[in-house]
Coordinates of C-alpha atoms in Angstrom, one line a residue:
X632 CA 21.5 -45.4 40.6
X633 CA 23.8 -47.1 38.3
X634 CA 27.7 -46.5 38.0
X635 CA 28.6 -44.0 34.8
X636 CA 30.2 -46.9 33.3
X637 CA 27.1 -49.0 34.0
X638 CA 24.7 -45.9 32.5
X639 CA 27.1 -45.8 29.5
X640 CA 26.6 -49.8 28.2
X641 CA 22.8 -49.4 27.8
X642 CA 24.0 -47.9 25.0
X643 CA 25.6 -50.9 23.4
X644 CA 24.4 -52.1 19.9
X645 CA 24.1 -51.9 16.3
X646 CA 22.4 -48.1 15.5
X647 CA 21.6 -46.9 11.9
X648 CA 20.5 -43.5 11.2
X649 CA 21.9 -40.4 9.9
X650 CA 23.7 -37.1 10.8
X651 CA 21.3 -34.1 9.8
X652 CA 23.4 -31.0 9.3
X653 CA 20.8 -28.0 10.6
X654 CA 21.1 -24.1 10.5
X655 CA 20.6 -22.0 13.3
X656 CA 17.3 -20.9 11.7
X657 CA 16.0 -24.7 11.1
X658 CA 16.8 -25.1 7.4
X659 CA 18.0 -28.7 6.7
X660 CA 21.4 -28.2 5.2
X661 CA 22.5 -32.3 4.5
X662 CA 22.0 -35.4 5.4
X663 CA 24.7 -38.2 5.7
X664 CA 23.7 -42.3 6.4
X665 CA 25.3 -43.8 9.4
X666 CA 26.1 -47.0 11.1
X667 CA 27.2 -47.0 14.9
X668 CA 28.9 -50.0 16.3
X669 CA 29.0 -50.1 20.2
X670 CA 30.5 -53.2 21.1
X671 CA 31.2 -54.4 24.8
X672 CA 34.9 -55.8 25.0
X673 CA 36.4 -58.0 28.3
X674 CA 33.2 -58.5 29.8
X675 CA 32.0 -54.9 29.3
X676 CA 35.0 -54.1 30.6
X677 CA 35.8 -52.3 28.1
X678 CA 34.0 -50.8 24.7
X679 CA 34.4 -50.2 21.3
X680 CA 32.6 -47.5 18.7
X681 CA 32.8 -47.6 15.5
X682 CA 30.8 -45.1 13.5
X683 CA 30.8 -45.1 9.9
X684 CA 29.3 -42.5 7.6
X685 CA 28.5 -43.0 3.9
X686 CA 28.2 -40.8 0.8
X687 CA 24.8 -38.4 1.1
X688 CA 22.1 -40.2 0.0
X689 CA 24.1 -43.7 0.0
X690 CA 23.0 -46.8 2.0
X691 CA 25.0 -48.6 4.2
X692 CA 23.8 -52.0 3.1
X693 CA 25.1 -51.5 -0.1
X694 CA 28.0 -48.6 -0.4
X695 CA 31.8 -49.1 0.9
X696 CA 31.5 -46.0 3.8
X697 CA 33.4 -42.8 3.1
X698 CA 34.9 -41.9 6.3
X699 CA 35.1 -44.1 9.9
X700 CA 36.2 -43.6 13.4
X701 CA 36.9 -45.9 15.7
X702 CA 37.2 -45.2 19.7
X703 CA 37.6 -47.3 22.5
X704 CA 36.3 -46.5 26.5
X705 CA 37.6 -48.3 29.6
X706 CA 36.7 -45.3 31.2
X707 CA 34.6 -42.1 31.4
X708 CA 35.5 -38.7 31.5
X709 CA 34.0 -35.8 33.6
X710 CA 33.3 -34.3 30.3
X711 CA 30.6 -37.1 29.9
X712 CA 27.4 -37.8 32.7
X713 CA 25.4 -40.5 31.9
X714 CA 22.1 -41.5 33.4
X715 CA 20.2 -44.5 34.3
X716 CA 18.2 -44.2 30.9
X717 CA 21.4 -44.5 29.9
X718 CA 20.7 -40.4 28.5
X719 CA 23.9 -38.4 28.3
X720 CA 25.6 -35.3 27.6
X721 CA 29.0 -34.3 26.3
X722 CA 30.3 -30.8 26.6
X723 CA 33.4 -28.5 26.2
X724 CA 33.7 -28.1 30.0
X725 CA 35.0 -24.1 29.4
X726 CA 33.8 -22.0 27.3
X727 CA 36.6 -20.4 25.6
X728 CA 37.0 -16.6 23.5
X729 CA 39.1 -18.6 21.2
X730 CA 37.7 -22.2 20.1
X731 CA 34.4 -23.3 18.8
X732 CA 32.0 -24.9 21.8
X733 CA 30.2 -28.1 21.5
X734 CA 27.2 -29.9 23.8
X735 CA 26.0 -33.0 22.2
X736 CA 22.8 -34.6 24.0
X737 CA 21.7 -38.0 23.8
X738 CA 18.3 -39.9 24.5
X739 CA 17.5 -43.8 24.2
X740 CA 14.1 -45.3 24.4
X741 CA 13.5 -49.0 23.6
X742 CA 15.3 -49.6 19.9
X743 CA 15.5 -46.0 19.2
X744 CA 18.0 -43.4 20.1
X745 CA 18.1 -39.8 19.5
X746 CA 20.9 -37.2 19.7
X747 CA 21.8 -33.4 18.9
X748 CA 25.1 -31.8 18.7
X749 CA 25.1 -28.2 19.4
X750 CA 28.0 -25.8 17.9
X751 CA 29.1 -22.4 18.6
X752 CA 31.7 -20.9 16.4
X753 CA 34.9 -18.6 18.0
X754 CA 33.2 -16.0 19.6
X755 CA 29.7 -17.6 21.0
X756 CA 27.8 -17.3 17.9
X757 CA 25.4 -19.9 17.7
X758 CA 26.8 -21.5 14.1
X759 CA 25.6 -25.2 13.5
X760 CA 23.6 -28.2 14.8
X761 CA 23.8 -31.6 13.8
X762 CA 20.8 -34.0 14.1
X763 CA 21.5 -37.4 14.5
X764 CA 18.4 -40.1 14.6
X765 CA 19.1 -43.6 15.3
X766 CA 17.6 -46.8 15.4
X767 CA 18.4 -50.4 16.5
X768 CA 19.2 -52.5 13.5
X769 CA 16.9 -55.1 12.5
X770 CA 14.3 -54.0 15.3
X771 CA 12.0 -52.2 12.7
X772 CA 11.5 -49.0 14.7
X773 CA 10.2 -45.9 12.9
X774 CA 11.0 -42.0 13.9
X775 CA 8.1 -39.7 14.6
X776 CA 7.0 -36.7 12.5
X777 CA 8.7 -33.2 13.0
X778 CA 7.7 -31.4 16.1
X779 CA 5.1 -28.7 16.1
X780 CA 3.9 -26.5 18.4
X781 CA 0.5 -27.9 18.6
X782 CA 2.2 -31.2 20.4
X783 CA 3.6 -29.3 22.9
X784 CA 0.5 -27.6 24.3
X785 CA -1.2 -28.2 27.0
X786 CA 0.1 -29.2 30.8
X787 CA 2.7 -31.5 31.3
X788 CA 4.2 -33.0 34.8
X789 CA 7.0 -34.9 35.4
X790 CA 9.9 -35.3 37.1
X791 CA 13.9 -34.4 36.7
X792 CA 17.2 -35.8 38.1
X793 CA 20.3 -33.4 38.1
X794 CA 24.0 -34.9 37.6
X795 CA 27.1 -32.3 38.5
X796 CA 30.6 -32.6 36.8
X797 CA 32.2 -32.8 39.8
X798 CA 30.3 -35.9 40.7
X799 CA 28.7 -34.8 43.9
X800 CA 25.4 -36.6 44.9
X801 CA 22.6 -36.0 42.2
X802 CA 19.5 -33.7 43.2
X803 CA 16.2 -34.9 41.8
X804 CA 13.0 -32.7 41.7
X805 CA 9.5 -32.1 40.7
X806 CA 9.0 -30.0 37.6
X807 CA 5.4 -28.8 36.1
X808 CA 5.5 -27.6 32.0
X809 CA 2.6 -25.2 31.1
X810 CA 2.8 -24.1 27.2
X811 CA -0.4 -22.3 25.4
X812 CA -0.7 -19.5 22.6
X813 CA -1.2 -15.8 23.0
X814 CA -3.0 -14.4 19.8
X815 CA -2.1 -15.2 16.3
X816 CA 1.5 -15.5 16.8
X817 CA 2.3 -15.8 20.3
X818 CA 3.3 -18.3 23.1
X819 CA 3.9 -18.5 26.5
X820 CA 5.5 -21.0 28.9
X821 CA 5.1 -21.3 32.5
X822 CA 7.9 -24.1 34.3
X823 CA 7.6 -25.0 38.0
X824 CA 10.0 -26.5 40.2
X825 CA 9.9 -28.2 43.5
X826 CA 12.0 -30.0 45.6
X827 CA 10.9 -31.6 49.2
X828 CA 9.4 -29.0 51.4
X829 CA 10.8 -26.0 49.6
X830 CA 8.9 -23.2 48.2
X831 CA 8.3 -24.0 44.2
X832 CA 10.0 -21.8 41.8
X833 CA 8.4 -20.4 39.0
X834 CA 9.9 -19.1 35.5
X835 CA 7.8 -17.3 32.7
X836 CA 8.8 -16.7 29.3
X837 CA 6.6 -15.7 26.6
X838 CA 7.6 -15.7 22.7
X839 CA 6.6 -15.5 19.3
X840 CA 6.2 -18.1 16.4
X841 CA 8.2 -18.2 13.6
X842 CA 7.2 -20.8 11.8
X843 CA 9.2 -23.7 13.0
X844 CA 10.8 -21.9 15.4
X845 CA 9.9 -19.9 18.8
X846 CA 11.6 -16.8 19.7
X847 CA 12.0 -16.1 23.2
X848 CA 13.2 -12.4 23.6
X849 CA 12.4 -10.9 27.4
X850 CA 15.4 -10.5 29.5
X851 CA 18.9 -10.1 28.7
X852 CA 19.6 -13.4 27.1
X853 CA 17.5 -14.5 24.1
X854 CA 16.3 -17.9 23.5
X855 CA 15.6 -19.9 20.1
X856 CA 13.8 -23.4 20.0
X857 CA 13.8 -24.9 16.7
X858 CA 11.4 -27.6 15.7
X859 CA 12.9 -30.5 14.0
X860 CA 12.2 -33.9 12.6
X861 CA 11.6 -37.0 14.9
X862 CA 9.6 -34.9 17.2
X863 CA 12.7 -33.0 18.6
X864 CA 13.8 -29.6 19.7
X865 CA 16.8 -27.3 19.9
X866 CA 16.8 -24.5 22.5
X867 CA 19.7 -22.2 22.8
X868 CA 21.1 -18.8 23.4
X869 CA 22.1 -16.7 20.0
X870 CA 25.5 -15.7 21.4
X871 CA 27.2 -17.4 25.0
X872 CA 29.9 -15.5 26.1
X873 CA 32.0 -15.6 29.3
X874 CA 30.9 -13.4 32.4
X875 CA 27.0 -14.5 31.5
X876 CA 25.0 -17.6 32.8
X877 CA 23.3 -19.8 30.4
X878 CA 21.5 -23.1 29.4
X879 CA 21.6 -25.2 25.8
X880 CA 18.7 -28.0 25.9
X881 CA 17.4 -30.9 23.6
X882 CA 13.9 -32.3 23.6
X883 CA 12.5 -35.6 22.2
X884 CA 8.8 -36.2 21.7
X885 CA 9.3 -39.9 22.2
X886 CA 5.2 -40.2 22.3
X887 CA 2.2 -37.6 21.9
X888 CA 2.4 -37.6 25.5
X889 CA 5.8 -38.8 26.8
X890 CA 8.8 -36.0 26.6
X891 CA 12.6 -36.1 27.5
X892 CA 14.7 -33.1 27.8
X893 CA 18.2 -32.3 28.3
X894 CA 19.5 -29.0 29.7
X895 CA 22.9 -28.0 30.5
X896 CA 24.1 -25.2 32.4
X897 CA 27.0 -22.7 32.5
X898 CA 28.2 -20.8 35.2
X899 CA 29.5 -16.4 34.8
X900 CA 32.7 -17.9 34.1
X901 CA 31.8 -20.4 31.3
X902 CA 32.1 -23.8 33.2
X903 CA 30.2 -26.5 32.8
X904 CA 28.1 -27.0 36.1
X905 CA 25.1 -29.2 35.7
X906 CA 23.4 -31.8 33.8
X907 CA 19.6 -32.4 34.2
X908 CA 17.3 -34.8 32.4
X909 CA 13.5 -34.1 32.4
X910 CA 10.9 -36.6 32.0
X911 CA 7.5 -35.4 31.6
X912 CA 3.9 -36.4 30.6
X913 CA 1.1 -34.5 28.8
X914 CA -1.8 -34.3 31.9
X915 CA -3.9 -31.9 29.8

């Protein structure tokens, strides 16, 4: 396995795309252009981004931008786990009763890259998301359709690597993704996990469709996937609070049968505890 810092430079390029303002229900509220300079410095040694963002509807070819931010990296905080894919995830590493909380995920394949900022206002509302699709200038790469619930049906196997804030060894594991409809309106998921010798776990949810969104309402904590453009998806709690476990995931239909998901977890006392990138193919 590569360094972080090593993960982090696959990264590295010229990216134009947008930022796609969502609601927690799936309407798309605005969309800004963008251009996303990652440029290695010293060798790599170091890095510079530059992202600039440009008037709705504008073109960055042509328009002067209307905001830009510049940051540079020599190193990586614990805030940030990066994998091989060079996939990441940046959190708020405790959840606090008096900020907003953020968990941006991000996935690269070839000359695209796709990413998804999640945002939860004071309180642990779920508030706002931000869609952000990206791809390599000049390479010609096109984004995929919005998801629907019909492309994630079926079986899907795969396999998932696990990175901790604390930096401990990573954990890597087996993982089985069974999705199908109940009736006219329903859905059901069945996830399996296994790891070496050990007994596979098994978690069950079933939901209800919504359009484009599922609703996943057994157990205590509720659970909302919204279907978005470029074939991804948004899963989150309605409300995360302190004293509760919980997850926030994103998902990328790269190809009709090749998936990536994110998923990070929280601990009862709102920490940050583990990252865990899923890559999966459709089987049936």
């Amino acid at each position: 396995m590569g360094t972080q810092w090593e993960n982090f430079l696959q990264n590295l390029g010229e990216w134009e795309g947008s930022f796609t303002r969502v609601s927690p229900t799936g309407t798309l509220l605005e969309d800004t252009p963008t251009r996303l300079s990652l440029e290695g410095l010293d060798e790599n040694q170091r890095a510079r981004l530059t992202l600039r963002f440009f008037a709705p509807g504008g073109d960055w070819q042509k328009d002067s931008p209307v905001k830009e931010v510049v940051q540079e990296y020599q190193s990586l905080g614990r805030h940030l786990l990066f994998f091989d894919s060079g996939a990441f995830s940046q959190s708020s590493m405790q959840l606090s009763p008096v900020s907003t909380f953020l968990i941006e995920f991000g996935f690269i394949w070839g000359n695209r890259r796709l990413r998804a900022v999640h945002q939860f206002a004071v309180g642990g509302e779920a508030e706002r998301f931000t869609l952000v699709r990206e791809k390599r200038v000049g390479a010609g790469a096109t984004e995929n359709p919005p998801l629907t619930l019909e492309q994630l049906l079926g079986r899907w196997e795969g396999s998932a690597q696990t990175l901790f804030p604390d930096w401990r060894n990573p954990e890597t594991f087996r993982t089985t993704l069974e999705v199908q409809r109940t009736g006219t309106d329903g859905v059901e998921q069945r996830i399996t996990l296994a790891s070496g010798d050990e007994r596979p776990h098994e978690i069950r949810s079933t939901g209800r469709v919504e359009g484009s969104m599922l609703e996943f309402e057994g157990g205590a904590h509720p659970v909302r996937v919204l279907m978005v453009p470029d074939g991804a998806s948004l899963t989150f709690p309605h409300r995360v609070a302190v004293g509760e476990m919980f997850f926030v995931e994103a998902g990328w239909l790269i190809e009709p049968t090749l998936r990536q998901r994110l998923i990070s977890r929280y601990s009862p006392r709102g920490e940050w505890s583990s990252l865990t990138l899923v890559t999966e193919r459709k089987v049936g």
